[in-house]
mmCIF file of C-alpha atoms in Angstrom:
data_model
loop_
_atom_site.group_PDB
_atom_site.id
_atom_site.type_symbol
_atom_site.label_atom_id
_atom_site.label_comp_id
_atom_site.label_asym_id
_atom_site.label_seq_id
_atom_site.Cartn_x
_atom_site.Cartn_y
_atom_site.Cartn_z
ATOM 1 C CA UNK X 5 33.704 62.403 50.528
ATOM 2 C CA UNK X 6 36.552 59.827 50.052
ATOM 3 C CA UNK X 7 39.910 60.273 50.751
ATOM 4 C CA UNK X 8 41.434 61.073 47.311
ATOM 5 C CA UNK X 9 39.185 63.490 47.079
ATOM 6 C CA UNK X 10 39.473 65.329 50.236
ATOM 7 C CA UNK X 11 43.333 64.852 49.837
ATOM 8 C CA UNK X 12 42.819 66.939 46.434
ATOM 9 C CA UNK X 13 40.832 69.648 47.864
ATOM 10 C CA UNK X 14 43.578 69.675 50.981
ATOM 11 C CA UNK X 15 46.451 70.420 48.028
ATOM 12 C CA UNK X 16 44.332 73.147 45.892
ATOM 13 C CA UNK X 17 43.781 74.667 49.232
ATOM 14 C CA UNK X 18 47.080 74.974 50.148
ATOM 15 C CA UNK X 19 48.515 75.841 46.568
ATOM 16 C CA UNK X 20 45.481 78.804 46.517
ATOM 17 C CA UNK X 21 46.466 79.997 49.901
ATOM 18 C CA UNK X 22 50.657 80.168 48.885
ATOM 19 C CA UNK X 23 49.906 81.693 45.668
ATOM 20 C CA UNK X 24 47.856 84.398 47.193
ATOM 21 C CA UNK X 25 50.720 85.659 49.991
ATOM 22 C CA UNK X 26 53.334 85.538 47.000
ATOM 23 C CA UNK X 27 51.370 88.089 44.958
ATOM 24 C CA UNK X 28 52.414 91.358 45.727
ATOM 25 C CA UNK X 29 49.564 93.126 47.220
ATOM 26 C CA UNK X 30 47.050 96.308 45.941
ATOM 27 C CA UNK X 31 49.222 99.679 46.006
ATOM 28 C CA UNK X 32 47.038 102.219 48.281
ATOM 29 C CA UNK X 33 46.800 104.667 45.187
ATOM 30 C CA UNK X 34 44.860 107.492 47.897
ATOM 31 C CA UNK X 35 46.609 110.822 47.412
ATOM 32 C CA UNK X 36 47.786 112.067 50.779
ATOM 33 C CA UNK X 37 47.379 108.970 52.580
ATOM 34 C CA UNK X 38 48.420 109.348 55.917
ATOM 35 C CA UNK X 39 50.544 106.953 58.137
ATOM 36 C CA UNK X 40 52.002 107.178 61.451
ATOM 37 C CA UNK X 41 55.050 109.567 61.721
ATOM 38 C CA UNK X 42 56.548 111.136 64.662
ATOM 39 C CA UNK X 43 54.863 115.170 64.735
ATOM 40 C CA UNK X 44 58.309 116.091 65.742
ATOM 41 C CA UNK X 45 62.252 114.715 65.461
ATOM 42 C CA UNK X 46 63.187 111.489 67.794
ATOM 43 C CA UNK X 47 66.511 112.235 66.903
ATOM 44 C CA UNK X 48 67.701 116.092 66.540
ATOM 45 C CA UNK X 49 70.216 117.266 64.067
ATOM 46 C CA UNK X 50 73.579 118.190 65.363
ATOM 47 C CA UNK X 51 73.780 122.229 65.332
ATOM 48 C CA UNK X 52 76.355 124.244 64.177
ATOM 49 C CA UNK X 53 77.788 124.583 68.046
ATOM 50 C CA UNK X 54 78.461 120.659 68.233
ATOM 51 C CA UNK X 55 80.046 120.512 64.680
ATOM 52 C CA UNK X 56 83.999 119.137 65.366
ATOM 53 C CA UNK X 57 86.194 120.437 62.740
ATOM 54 C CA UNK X 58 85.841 117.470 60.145
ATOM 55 C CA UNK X 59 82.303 117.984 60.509
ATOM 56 C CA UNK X 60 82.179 121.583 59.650
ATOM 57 C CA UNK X 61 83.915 120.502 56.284
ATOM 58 C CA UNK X 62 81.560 118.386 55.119
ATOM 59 C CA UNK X 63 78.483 120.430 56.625
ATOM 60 C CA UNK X 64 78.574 123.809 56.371
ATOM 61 C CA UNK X 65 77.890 124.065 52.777
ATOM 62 C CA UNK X 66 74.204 122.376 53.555
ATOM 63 C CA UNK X 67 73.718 124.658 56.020
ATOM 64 C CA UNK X 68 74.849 127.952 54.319
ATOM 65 C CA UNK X 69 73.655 127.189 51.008
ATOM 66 C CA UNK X 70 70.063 126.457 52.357
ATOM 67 C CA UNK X 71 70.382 122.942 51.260
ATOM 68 C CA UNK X 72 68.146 119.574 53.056
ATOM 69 C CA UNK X 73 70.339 119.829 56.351
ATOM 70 C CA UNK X 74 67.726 118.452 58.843
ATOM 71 C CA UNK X 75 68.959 114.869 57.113
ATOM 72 C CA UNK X 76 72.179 115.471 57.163
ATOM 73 C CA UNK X 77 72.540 116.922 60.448
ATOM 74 C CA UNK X 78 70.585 114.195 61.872
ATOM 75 C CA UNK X 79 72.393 111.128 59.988
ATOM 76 C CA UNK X 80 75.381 113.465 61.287
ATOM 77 C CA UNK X 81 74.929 112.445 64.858
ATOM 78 C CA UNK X 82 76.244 108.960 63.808
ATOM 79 C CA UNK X 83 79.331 110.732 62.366
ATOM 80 C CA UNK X 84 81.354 107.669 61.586
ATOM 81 C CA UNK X 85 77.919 106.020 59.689
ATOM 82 C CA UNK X 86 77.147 109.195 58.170
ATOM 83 C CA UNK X 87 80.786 109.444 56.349
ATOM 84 C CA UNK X 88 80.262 106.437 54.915
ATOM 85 C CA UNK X 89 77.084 106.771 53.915
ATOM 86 C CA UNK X 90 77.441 109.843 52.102
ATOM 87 C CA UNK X 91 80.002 108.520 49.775
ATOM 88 C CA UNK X 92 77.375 105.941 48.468
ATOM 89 C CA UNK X 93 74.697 108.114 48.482
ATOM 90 C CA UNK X 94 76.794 110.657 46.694
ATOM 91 C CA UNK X 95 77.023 107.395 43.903
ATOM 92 C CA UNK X 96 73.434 106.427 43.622
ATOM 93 C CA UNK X 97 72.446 110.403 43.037
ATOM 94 C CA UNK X 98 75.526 111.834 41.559
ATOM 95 C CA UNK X 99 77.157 111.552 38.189
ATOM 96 C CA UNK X 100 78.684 108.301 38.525
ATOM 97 C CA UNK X 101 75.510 106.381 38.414
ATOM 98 C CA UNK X 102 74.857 104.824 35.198
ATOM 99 C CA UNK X 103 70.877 105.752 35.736
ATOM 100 C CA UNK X 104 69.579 108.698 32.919
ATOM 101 C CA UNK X 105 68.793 111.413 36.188
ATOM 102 C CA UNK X 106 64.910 111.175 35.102
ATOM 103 C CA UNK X 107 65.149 107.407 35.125
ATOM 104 C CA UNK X 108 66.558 107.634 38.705
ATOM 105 C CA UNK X 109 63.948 110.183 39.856
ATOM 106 C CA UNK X 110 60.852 107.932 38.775
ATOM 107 C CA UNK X 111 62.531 105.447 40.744
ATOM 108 C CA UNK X 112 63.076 107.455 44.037
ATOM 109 C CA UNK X 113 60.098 109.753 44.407
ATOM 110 C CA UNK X 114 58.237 106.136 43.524
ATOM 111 C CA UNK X 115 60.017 105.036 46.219
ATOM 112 C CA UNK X 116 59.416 107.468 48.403
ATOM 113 C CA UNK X 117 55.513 107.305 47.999
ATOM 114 C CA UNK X 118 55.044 103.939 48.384
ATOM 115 C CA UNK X 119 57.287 104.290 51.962
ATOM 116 C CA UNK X 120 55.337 107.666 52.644
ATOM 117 C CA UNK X 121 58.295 109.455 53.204
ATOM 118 C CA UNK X 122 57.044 113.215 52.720
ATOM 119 C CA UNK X 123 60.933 114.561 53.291
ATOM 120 C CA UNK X 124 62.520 112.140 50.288
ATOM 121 C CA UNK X 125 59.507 113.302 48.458
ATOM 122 C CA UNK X 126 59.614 117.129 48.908
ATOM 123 C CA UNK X 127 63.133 116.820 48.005
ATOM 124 C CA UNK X 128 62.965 114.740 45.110
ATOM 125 C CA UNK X 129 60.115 116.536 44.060
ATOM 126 C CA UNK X 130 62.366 119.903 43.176
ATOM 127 C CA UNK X 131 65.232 117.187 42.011
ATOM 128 C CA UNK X 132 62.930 115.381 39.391
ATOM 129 C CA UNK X 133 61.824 118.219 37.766
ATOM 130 C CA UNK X 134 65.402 119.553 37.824
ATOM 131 C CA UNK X 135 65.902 115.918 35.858
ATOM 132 C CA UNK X 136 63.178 117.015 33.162
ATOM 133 C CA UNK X 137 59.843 115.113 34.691
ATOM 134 C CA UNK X 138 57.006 117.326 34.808
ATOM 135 C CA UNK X 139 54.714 118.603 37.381
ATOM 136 C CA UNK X 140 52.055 116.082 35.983
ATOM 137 C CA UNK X 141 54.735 112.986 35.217
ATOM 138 C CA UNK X 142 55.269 114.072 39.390
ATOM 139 C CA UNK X 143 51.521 113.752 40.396
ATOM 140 C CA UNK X 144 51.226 110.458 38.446
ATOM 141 C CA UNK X 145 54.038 108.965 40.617
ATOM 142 C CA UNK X 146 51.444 108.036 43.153
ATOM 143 C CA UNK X 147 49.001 106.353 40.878
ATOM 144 C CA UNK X 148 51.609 103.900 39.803
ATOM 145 C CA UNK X 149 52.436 102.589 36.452
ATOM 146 C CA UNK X 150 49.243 101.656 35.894
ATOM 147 C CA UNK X 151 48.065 104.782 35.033
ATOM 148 C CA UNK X 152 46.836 106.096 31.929
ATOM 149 C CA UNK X 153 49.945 107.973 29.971
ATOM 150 C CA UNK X 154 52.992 106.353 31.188
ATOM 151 C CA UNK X 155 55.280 105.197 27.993
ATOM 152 C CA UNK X 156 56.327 101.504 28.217
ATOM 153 C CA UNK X 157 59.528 101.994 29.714
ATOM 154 C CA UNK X 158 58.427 104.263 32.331
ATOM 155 C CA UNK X 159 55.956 102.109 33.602
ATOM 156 C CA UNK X 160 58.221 99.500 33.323
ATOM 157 C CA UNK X 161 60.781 101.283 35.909
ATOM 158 C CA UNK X 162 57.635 102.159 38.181
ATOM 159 C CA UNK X 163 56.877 98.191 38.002
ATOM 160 C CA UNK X 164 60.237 97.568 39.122
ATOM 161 C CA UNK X 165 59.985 99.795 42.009
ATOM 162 C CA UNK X 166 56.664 98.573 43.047
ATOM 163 C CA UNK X 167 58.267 95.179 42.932
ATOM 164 C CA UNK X 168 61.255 95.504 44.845
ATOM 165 C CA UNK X 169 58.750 97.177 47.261
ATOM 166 C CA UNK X 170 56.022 94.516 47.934
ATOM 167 C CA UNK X 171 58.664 91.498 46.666
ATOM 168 C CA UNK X 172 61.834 92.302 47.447
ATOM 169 C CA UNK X 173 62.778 90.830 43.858
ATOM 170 C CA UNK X 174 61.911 91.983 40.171
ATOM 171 C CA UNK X 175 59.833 90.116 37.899
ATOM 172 C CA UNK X 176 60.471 88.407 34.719
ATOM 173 C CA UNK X 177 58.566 90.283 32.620
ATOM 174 C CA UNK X 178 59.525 93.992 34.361
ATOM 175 C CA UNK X 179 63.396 92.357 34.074
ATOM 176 C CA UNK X 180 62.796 91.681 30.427
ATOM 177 C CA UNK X 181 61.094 95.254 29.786
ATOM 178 C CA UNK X 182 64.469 97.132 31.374
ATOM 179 C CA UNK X 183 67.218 94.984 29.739
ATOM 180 C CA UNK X 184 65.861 96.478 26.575
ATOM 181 C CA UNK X 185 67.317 99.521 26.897
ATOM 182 C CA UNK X 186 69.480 99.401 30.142
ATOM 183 C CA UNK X 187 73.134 97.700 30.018
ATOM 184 C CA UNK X 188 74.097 95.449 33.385
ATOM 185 C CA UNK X 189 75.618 98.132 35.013
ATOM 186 C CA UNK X 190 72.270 100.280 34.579
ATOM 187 C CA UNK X 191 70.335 97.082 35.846
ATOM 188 C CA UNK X 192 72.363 96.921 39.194
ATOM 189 C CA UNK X 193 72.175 100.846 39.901
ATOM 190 C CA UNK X 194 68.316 100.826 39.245
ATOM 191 C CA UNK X 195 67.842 97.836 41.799
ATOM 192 C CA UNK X 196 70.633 99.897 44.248
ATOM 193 C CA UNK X 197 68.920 103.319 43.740
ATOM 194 C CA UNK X 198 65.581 101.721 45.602
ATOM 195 C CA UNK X 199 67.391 100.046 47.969
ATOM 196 C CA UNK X 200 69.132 103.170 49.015
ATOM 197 C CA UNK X 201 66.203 104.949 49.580
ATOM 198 C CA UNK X 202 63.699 102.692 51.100
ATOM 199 C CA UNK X 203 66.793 102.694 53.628
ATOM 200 C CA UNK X 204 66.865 106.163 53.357
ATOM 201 C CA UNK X 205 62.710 106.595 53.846
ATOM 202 C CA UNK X 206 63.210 103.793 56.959
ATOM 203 C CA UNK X 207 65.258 106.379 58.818
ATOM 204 C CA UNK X 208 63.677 109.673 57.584
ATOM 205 C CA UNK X 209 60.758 108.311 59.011
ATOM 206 C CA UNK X 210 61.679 106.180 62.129
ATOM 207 C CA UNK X 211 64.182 109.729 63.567
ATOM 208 C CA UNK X 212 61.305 111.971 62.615
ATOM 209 C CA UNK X 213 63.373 114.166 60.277
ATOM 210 C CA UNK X 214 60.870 117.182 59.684
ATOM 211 C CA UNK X 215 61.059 118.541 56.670
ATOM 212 C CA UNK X 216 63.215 121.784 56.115
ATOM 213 C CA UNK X 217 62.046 125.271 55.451
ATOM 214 C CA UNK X 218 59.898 125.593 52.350
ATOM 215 C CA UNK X 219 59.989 122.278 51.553
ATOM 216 C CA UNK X 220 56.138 120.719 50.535
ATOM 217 C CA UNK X 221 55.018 117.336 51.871
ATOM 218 C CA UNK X 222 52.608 115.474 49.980
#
């Protein structure tokens, strides 16, 4: 073999090998896939008996109401983290967002498969269809937007999520499909909504938050 030659083969190689690790990789689509969790918390939530008086304000109402407290009262035990937290979680999920609420929830409980977060999806699960997605619009979730009976712009908000999962970055073509309908500011809170919860899924599932009473998994 001469040297060109071998020097060509050498390059394809190389270009073969970089283009492979910059595709994002095959979604595990298997309902109920199992990872490794922690079987019980790492970190408990603060109880009612440890609560200081600015923490009763802002907690009680989780806990009384029957509201997801095992997050909050673990986040909680990092009190100056979990105050500021809350106000930019209260953004990404409240009425501020620019994000449609069903918009929002395809992008979280997406989310929340692909990190296999069963709390953020039990939750989200009861908050989607609150949002208007439906029981079988739910179950699809974990096939991806590949699936048969997404409409364009759904899939094209479970593409982004997949994306910013595997990538870190959205494509070209899922960017284009989003600007159609969604302004700048909408563009910014979709990409912030899955970065707050993959954070939110990193620590739901590295403290072993459990989920709360009558609350499903997967």
């Amino acid at each position: 073999m001469s040297r060109k030659v071998l020097k060509i083969a050498t390059v394809t190689l190389l270009i073969a090998g970089l283009s492979s690790l910059a595709a994002p990789q095959p979604q595990d689509k298997r309902e109920g896939d199992k990872v490794e969790r922690p079987s019980k918390p790492r970190i408990l939530p603060i109880t009612r008996e440890q609560w200081t008086e600015e923490q009763r304000k802002l907690l009680e109402r989780f806990y009384e109401e029957g509201r997801p407290y095992n997050v909050q009262g673990t986040f909680a035990q990092n009190w100056e983290a979990y105050k500021n937290y809350y106000v930019w979680a209260t953004y990404v999920v409240g009425s501020a967002s620019t994000l449609p609420p069903r918009d929002r929830e395809l992008l979280i409980l997406r989310t929340g498969w692909l990190c296999r977060a069963e709390y953020e999806w039990g939750h989200h699960v009861k908050i989607g269809k609150t949002a208007g997605l439906t029981g079988t619009e739910i179950t699809r979730i974990k096939e991806g937007p590949s699936a048969p009976g997404w409409p364009p712009f759904d899939a094209a908000l479970l593409h982004a999520a997949d994306e910013l999962h595997t990538r870190t970055f959205i494509s070209d073509a899922t960017w284009l499909a989003l600007s159609e309908r969604y302004n700048t500011k909408q563009l910014i809170d979709a990409v912030f909504a899955v970065g707050q919860y993959t954070m939110v899924c990193m620590a739901l599932n590295s403290f072993g938050v459990q989920l709360d009473k009558g609350v499903k998994g997967f």
